mmCIF file of C-alpha atoms and ligand atoms in Angstrom:
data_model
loop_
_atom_site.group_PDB
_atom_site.id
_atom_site.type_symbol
_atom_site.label_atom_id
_atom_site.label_comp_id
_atom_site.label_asym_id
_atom_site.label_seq_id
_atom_site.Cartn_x
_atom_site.Cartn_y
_atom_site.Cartn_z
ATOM 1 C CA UNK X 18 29.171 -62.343 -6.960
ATOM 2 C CA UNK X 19 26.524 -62.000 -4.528
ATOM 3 C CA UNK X 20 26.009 -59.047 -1.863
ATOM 4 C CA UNK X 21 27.124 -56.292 -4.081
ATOM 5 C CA UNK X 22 26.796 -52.982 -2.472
ATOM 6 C CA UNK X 23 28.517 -51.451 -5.560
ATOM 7 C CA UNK X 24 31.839 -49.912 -6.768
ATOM 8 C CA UNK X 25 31.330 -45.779 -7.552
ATOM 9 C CA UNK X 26 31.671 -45.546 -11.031
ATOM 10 C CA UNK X 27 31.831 -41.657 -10.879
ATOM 11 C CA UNK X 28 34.229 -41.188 -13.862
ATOM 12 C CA UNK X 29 35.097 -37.192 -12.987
ATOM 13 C CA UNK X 30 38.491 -36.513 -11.099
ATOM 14 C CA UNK X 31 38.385 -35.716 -7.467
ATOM 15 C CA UNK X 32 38.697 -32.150 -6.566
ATOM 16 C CA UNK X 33 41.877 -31.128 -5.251
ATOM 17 C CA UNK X 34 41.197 -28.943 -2.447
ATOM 18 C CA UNK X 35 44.443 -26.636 -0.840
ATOM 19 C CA UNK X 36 45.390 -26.459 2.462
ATOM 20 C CA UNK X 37 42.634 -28.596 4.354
ATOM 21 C CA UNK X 38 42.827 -29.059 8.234
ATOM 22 C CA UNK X 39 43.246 -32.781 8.742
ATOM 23 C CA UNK X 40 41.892 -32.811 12.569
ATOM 24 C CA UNK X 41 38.851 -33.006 11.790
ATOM 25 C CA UNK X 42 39.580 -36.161 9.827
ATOM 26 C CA UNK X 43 41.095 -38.077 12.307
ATOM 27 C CA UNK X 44 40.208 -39.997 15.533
ATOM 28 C CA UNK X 45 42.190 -37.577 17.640
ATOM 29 C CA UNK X 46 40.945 -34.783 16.136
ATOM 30 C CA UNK X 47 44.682 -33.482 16.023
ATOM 31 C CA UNK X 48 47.219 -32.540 13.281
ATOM 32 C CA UNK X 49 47.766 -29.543 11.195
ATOM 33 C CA UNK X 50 46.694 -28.431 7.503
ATOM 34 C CA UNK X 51 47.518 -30.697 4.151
ATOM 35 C CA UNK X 52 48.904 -28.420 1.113
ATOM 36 C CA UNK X 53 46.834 -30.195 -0.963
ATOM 37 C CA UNK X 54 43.908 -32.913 -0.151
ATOM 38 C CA UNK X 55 41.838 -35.379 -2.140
ATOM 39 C CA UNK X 56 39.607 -37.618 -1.746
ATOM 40 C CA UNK X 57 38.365 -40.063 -4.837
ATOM 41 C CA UNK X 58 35.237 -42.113 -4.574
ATOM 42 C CA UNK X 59 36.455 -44.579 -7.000
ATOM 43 C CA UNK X 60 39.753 -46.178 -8.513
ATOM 44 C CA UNK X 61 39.478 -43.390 -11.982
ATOM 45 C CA UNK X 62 39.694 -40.728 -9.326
ATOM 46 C CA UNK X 63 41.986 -42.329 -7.386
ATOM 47 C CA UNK X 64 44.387 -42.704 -10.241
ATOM 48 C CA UNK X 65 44.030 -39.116 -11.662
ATOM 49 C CA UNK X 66 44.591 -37.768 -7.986
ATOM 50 C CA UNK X 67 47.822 -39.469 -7.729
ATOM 51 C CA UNK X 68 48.905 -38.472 -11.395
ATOM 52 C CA UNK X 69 47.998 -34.658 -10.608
ATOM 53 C CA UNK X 70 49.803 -34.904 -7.945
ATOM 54 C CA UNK X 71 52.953 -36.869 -9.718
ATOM 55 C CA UNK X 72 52.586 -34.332 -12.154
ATOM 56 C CA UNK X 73 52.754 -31.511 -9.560
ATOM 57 C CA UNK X 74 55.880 -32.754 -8.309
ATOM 58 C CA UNK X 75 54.309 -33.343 -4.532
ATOM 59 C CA UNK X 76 54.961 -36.525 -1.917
ATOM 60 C CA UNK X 77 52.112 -38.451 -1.797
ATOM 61 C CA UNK X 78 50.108 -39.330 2.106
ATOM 62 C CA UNK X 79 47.814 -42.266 2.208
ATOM 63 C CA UNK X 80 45.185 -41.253 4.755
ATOM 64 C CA UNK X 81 42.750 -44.633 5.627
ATOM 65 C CA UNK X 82 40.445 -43.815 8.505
ATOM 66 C CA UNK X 83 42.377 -42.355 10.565
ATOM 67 C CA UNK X 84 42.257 -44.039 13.745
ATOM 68 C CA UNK X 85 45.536 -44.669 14.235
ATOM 69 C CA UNK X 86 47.573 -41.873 12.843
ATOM 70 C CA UNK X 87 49.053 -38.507 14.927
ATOM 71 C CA UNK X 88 49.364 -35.695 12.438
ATOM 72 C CA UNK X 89 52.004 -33.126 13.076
ATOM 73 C CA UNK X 90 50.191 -29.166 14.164
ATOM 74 C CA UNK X 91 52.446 -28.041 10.625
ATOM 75 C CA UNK X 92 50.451 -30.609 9.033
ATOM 76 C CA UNK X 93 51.163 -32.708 5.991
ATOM 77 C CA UNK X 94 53.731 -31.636 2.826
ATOM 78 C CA UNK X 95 52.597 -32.457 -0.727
ATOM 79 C CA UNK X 96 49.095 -34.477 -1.472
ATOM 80 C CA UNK X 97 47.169 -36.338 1.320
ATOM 81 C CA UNK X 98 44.722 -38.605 -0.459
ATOM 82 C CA UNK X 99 41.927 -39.809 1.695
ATOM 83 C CA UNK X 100 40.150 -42.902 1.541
ATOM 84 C CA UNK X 101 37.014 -42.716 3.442
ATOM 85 C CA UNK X 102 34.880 -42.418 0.511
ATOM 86 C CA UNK X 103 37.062 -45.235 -1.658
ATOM 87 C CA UNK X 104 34.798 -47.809 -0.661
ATOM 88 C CA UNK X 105 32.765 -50.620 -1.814
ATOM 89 C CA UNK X 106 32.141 -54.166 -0.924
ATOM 90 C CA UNK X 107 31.244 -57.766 -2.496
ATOM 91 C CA UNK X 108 30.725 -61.224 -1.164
ATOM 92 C CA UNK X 109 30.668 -64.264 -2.492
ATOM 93 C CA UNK X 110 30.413 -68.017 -1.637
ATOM 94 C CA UNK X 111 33.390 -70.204 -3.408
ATOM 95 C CA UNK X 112 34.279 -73.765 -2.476
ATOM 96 C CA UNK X 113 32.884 -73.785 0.896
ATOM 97 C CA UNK X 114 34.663 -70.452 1.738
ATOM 98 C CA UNK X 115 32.977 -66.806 2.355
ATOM 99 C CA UNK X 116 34.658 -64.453 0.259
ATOM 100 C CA UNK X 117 35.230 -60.719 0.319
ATOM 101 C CA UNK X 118 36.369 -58.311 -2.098
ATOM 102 C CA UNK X 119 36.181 -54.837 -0.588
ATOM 103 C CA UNK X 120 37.753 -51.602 -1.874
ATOM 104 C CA UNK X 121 40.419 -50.272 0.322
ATOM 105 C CA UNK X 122 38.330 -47.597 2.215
ATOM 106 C CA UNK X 123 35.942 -49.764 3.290
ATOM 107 C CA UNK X 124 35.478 -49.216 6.826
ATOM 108 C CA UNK X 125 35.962 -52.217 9.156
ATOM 109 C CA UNK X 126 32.096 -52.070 10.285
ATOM 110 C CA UNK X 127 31.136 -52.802 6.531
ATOM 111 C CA UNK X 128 33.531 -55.418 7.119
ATOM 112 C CA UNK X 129 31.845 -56.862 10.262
ATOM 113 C CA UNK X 130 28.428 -56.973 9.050
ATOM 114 C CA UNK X 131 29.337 -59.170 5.975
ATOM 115 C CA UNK X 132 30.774 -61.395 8.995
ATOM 116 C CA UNK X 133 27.954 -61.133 10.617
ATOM 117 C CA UNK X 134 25.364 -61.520 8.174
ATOM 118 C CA UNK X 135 26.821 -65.206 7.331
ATOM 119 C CA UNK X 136 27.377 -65.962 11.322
ATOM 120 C CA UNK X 137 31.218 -66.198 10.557
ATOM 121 C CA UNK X 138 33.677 -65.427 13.569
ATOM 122 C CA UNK X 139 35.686 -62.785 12.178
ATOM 123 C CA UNK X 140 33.158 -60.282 13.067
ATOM 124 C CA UNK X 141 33.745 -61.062 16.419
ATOM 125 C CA UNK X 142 37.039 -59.260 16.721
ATOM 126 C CA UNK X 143 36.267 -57.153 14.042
ATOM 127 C CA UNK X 144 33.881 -55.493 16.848
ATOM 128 C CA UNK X 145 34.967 -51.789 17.959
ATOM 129 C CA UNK X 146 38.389 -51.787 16.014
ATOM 130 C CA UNK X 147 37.717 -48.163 13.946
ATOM 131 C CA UNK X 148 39.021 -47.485 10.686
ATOM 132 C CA UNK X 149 39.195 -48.776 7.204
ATOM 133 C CA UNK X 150 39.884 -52.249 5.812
ATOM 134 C CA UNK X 151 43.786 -51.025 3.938
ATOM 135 C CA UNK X 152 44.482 -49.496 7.518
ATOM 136 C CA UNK X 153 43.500 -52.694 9.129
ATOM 137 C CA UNK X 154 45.909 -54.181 6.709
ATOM 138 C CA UNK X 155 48.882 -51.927 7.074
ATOM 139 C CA UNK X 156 48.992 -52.045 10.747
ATOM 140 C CA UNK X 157 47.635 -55.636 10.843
ATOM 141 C CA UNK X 158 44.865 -55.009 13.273
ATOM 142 C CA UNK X 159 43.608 -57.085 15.946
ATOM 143 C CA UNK X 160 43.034 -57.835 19.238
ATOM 144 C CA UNK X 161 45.007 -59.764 22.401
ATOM 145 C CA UNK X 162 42.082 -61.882 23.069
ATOM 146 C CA UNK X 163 42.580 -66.044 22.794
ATOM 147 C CA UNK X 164 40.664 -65.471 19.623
ATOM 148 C CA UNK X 165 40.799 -67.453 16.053
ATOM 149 C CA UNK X 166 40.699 -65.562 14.021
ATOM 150 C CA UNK X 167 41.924 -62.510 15.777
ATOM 151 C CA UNK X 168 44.061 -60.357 13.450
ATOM 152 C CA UNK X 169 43.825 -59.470 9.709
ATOM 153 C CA UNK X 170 46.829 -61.630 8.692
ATOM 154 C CA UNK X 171 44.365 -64.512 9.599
ATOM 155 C CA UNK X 172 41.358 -63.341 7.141
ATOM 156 C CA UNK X 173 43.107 -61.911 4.117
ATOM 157 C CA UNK X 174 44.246 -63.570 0.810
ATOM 158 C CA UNK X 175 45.605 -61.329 -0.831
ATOM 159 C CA UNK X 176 46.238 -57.138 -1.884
ATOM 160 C CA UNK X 177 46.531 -54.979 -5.141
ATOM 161 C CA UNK X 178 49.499 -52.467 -4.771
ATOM 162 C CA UNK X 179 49.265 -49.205 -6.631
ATOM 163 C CA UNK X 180 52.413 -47.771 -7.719
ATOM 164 C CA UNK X 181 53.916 -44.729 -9.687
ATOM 165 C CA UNK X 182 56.954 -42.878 -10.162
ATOM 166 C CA UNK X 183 57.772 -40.505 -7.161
ATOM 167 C CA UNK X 184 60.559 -38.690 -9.493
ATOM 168 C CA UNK X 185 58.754 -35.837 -11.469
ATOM 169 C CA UNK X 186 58.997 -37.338 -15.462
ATOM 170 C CA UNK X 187 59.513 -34.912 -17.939
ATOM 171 C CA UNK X 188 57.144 -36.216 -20.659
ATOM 172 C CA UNK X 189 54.013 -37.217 -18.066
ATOM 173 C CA UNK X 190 52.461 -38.574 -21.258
ATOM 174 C CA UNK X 191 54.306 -41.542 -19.820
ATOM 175 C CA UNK X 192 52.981 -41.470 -16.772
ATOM 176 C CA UNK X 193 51.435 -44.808 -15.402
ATOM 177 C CA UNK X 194 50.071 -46.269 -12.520
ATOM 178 C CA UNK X 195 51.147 -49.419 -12.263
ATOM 179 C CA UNK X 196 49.118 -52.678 -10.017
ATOM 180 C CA UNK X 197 50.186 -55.477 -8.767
ATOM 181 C CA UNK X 198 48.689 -58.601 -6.685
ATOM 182 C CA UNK X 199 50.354 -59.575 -3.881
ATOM 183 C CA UNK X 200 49.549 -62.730 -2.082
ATOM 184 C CA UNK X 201 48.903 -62.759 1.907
ATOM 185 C CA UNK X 202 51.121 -65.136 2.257
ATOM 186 C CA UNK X 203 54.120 -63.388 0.167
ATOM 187 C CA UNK X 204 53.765 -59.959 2.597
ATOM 188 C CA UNK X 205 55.589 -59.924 6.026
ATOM 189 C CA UNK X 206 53.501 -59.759 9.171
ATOM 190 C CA UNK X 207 53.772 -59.543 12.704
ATOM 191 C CA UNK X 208 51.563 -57.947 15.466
ATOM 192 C CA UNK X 209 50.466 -54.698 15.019
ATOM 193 C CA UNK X 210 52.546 -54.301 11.425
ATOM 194 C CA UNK X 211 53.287 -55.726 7.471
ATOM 195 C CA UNK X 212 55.679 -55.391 5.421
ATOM 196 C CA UNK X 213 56.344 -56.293 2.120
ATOM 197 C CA UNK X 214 53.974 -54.296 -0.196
ATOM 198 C CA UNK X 215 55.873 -50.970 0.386
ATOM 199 C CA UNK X 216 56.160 -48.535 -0.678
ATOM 200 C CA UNK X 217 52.410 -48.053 -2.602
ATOM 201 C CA UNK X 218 48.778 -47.413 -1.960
ATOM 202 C CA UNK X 219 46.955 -50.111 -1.159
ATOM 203 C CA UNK X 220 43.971 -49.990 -3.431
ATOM 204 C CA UNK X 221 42.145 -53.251 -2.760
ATOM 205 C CA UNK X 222 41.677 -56.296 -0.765
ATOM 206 C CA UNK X 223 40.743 -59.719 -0.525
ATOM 207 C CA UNK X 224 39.673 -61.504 2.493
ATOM 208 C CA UNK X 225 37.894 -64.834 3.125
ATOM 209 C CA UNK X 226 36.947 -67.510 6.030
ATOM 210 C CA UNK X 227 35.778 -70.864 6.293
ATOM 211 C CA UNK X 228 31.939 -70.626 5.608
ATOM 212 C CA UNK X 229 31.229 -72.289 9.200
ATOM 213 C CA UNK X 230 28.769 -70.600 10.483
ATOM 214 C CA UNK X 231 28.084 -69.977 14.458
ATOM 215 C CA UNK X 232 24.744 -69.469 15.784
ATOM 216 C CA UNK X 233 26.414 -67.269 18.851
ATOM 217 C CA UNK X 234 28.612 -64.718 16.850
ATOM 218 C CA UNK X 235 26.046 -62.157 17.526
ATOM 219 C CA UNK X 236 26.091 -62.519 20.654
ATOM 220 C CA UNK X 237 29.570 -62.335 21.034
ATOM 221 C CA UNK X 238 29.997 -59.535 19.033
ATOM 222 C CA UNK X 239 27.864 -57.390 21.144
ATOM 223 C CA UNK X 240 30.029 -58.769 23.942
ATOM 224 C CA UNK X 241 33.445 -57.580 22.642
ATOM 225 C CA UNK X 242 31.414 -54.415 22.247
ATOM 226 C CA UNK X 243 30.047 -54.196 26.094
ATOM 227 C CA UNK X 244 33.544 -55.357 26.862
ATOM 228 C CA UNK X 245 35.056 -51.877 24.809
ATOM 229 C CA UNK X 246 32.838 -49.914 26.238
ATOM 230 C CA UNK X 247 33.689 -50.731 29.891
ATOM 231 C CA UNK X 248 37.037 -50.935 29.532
ATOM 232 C CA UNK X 249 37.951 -48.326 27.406
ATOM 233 C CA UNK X 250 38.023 -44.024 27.096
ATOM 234 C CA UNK X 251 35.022 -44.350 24.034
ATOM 235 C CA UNK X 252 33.719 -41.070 24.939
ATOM 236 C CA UNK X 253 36.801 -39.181 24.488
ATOM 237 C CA UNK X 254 38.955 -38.707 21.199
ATOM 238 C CA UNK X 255 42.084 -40.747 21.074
ATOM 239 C CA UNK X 256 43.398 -43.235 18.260
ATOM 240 C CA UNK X 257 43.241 -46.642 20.917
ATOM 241 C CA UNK X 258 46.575 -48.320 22.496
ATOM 242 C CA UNK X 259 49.356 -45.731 22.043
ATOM 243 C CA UNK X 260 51.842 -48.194 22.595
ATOM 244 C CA UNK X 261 52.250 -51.368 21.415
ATOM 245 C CA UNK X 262 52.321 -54.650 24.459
ATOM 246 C CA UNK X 263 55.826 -55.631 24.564
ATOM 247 C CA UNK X 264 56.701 -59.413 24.977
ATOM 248 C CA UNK X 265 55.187 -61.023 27.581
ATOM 249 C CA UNK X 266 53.492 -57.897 29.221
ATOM 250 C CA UNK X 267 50.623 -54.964 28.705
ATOM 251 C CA UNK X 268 52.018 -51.302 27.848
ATOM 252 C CA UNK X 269 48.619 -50.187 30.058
ATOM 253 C CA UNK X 270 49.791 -52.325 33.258
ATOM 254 C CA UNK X 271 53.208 -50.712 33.195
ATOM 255 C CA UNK X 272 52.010 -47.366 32.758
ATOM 256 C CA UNK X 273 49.400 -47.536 35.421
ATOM 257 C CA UNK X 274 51.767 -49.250 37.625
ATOM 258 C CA UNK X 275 54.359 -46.254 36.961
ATOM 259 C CA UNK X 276 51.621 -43.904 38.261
ATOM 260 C CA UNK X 277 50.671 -42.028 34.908
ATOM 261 C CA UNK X 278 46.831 -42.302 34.802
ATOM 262 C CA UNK X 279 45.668 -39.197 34.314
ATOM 263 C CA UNK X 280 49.249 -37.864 33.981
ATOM 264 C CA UNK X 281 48.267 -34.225 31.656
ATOM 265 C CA UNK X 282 50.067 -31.995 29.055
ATOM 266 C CA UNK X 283 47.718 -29.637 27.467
ATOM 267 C CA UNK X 284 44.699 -31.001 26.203
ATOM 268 C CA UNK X 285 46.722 -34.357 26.283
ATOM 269 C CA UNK X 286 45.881 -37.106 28.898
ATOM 270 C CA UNK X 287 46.762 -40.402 30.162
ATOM 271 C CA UNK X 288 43.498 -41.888 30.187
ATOM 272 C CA UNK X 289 42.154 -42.727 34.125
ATOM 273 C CA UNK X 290 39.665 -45.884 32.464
ATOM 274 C CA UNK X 291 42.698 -47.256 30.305
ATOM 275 C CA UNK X 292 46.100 -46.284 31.007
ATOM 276 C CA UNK X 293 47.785 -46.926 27.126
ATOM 277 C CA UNK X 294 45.033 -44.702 26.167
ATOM 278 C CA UNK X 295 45.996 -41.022 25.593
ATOM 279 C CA UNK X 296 42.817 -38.824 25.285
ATOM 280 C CA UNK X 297 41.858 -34.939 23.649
ATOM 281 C CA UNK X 298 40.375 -33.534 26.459
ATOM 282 C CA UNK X 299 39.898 -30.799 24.187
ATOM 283 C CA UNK X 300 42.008 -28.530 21.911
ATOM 284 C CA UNK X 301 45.203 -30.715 22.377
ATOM 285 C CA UNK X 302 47.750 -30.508 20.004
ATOM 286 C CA UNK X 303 50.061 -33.181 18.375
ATOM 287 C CA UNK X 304 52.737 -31.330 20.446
ATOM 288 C CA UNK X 305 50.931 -32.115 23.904
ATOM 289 C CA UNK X 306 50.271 -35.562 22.485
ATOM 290 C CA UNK X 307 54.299 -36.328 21.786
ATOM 291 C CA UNK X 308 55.167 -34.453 25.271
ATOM 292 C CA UNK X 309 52.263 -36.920 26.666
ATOM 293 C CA UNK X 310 54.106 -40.115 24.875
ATOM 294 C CA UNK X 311 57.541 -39.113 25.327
ATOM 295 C CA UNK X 312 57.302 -38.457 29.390
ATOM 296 C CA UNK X 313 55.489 -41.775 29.194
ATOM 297 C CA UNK X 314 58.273 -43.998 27.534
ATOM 298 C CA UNK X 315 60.752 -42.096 29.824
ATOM 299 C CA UNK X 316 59.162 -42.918 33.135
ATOM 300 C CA UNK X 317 57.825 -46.231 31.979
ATOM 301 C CA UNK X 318 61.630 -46.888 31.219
ATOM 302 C CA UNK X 319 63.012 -45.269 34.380
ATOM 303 C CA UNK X 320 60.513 -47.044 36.642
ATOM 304 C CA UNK X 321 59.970 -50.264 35.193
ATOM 305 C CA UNK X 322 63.251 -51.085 32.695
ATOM 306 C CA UNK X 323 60.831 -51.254 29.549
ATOM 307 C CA UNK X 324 61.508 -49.218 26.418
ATOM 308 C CA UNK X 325 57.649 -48.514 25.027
ATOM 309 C CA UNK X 326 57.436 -48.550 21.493
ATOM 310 C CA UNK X 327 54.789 -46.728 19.905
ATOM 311 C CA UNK X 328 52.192 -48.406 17.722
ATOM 312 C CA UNK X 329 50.442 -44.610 16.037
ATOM 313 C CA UNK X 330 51.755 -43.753 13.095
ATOM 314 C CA UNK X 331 53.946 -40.430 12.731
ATOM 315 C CA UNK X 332 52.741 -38.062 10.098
ATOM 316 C CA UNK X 333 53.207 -35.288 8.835
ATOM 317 C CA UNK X 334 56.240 -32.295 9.433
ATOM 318 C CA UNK X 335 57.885 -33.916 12.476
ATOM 319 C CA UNK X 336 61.226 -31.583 12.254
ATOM 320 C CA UNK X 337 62.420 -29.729 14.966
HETATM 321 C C1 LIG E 428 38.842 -46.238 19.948
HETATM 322 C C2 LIG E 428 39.887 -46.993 19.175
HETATM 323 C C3 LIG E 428 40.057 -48.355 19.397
HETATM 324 C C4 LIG E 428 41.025 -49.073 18.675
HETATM 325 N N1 LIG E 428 41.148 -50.416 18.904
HETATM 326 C C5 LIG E 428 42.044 -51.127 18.180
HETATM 327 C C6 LIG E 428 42.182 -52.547 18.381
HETATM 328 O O1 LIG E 428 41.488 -53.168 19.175
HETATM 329 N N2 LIG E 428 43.114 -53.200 17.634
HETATM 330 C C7 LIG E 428 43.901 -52.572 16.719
HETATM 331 O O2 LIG E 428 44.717 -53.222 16.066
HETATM 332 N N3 LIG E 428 43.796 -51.235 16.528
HETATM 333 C C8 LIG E 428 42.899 -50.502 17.219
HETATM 334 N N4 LIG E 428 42.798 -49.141 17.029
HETATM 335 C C9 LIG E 428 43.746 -48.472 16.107
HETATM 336 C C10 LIG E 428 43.251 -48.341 14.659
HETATM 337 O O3 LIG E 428 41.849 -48.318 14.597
HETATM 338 C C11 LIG E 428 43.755 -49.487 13.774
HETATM 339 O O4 LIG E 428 45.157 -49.535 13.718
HETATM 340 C C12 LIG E 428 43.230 -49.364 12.340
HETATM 341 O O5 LIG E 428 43.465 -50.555 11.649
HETATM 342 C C13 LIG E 428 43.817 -48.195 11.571
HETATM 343 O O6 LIG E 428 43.073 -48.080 10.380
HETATM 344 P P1 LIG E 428 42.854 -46.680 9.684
HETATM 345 O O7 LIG E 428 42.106 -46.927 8.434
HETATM 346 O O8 LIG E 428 42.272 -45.701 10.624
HETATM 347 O O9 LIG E 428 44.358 -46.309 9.331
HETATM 348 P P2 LIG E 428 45.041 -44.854 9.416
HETATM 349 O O10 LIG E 428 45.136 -44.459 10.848
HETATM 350 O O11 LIG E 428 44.391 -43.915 8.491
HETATM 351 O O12 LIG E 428 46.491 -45.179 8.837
HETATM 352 C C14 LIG E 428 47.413 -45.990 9.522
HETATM 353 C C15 LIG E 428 48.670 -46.139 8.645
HETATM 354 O O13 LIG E 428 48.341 -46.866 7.479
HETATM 355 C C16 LIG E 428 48.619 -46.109 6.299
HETATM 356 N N5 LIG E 428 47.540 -46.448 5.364
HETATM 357 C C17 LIG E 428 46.209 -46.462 5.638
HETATM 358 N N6 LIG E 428 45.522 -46.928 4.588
HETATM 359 C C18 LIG E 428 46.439 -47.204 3.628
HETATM 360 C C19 LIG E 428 46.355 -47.727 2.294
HETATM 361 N N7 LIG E 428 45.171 -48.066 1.740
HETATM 362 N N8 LIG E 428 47.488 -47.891 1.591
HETATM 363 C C20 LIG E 428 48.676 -47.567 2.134
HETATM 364 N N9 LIG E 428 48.836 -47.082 3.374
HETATM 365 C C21 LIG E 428 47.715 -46.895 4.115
HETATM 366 C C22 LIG E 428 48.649 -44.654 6.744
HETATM 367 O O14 LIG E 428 49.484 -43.885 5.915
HETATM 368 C C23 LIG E 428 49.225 -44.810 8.153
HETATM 369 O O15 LIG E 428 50.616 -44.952 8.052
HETATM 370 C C24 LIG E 428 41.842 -48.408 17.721
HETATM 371 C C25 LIG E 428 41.662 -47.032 17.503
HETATM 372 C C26 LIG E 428 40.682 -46.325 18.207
HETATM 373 C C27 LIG E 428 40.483 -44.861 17.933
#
């Protein structure tokens, strides 16, 4: 392996901390308190983290980066396990093709500039997508643009799945983590989503590409960049497109064209530079932000036929 900017090999188990405000944690900056929250720097605290909590009888939370996620104001039930900190990445050059093996809470900038460094394309729409590499998985991340590659489906191999009883055992000596490898090509994906490795943790990934490299993907990259940064709300927290494009059409062209930039609930706002954008102008609350999206899908629906479906992620206490 070559490019090794190490696995932690802290052996000590994470702390577990009690009722920990997840805003701060997320791209939104929204979402109430987790009972309990950990997060390991390596896969020894990962595993004890999810056997304290198995032992403790709670539901497990994966958190990645949290760029995509709308936490509930009565926050999170049982163990949220963060994965900011689970991180590590190492390249390689096999067979003609760039490889990557990257611990799950890599963050998708780590990602890029291995790309980068070997002038390979996938750092190109890499560029300005937030978050970690198993998030990037899960909601198979990407971009619109006529690019190749242009989502994660394209650039990964393959996954290790963590596993573990979610009914409380009564002898825990028997407790056990179990891990599996699952091929790319055995998981289900389609835009914005996979299935197939559920339920789990997903602890590790593989990725690779064609070791072609362009003399322009700099260049590009800090395109797709200027290109963000024009076009979209970067100043202001929010977790990206709200809604996912239905077939054949943009969820922020038939929002605008409903008349909802700059629409306002709270601290919660339609964004005026990118209309699937919903911002924090400050001190919103997940409540504003589901008042925000659900007076959106209604007058989207109303004005233009089109039933929005969200692309964030629900966490959290959502009962009424
Ligand atoms: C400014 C901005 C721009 C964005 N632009 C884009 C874009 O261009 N394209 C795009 O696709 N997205 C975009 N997003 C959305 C978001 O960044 C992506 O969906 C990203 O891949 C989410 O990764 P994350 O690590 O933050 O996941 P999180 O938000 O932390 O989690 C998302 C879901 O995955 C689950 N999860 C996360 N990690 C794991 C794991 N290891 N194992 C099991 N489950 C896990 C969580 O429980 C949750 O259900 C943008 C967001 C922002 C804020």
């Amino acid at each position: 392996m070559t490019g090794t900017s190490g696995h932690n090999t802290n052996r000590e188990a994470p702390e577990l901390r009690e009722n920990v405000s997840l805003a701060p944690i997320t791209s939104w900056q929204i979402g109430g308190i987790a009972d309990v929250y950990a997060e390991p720097t390596n896969e020894e605290q990962l595993e004890a983290a999810i056997e304290e909590g198995a032992k403790r009888g709670l539901p497990i939370t994966i958190l990645g980066g949290g760029t995509n996620v709308l936490i509930s104001d009565r926050g999170v039930r049982g163990l949220v396990i963060g994965l900011r900190k689970f991180s590590g990445i190492k390249t390689s050059e096999v067979e003609g093709r760039f490889q990557i093996e990257a611990l799950a809470g890599t963050s998708k900038s780590e990602l890029l500039k291995a790309f980068l460094k070997a002038k390979l394309e996938p750092a190109i729409f890499l560029a300005g997508i937030p978050g970690d590499i198993g998030g990037g998985v899960v909601m198979n991340a990407g971009v619109g643009e006529q690019l190749r590659p242009r989502e994660f489906n394209e650039i990964t191999d393959a996954i290790e799945v963590w596993r573990w009883p979610t009914t409380p055992l009564a002898d825990m000596s028997i407790f056990k983590v179990g891990r599996q490898r699952l091929e790319a090509k055995s998981l289900n994906w389609s835009y914005r989503h996979c299935e197939g490795w559920r339920p789990g943790l997903i602890s590790k990934v593989w990725l690779s590409w064609p070791m072609e490299p362009k003399a322009d993907v700099l260049d590009r990259v800090k395109a797709a960049n200027h290109n963000r940064l024009t076009k979209q709300p970067l100043d202001m927290p929010s977790c990206g497109s709200v809604f996912v494009n239905p077939v054949g059409d943009r969820a922020g062209r038939l929002i605008e064209a409903s008349g909802l930039k700059g629409f306002a609930i709270g601290g919660a706002k339609v964004s005026e530079k990118h209309a699937n954008f919903i911002v924090n102008t400050g001190g919103a609350t997940a409540q504003d932000m589901r008042a925000v999206i659900e007076h959106v899908r209604a007058r989207v629906k109303d004005r233009q036929g089109v039933d929005l479906k969200t692309e964030v992620v629900w966490l959290g206490d959502w009962t009424p």
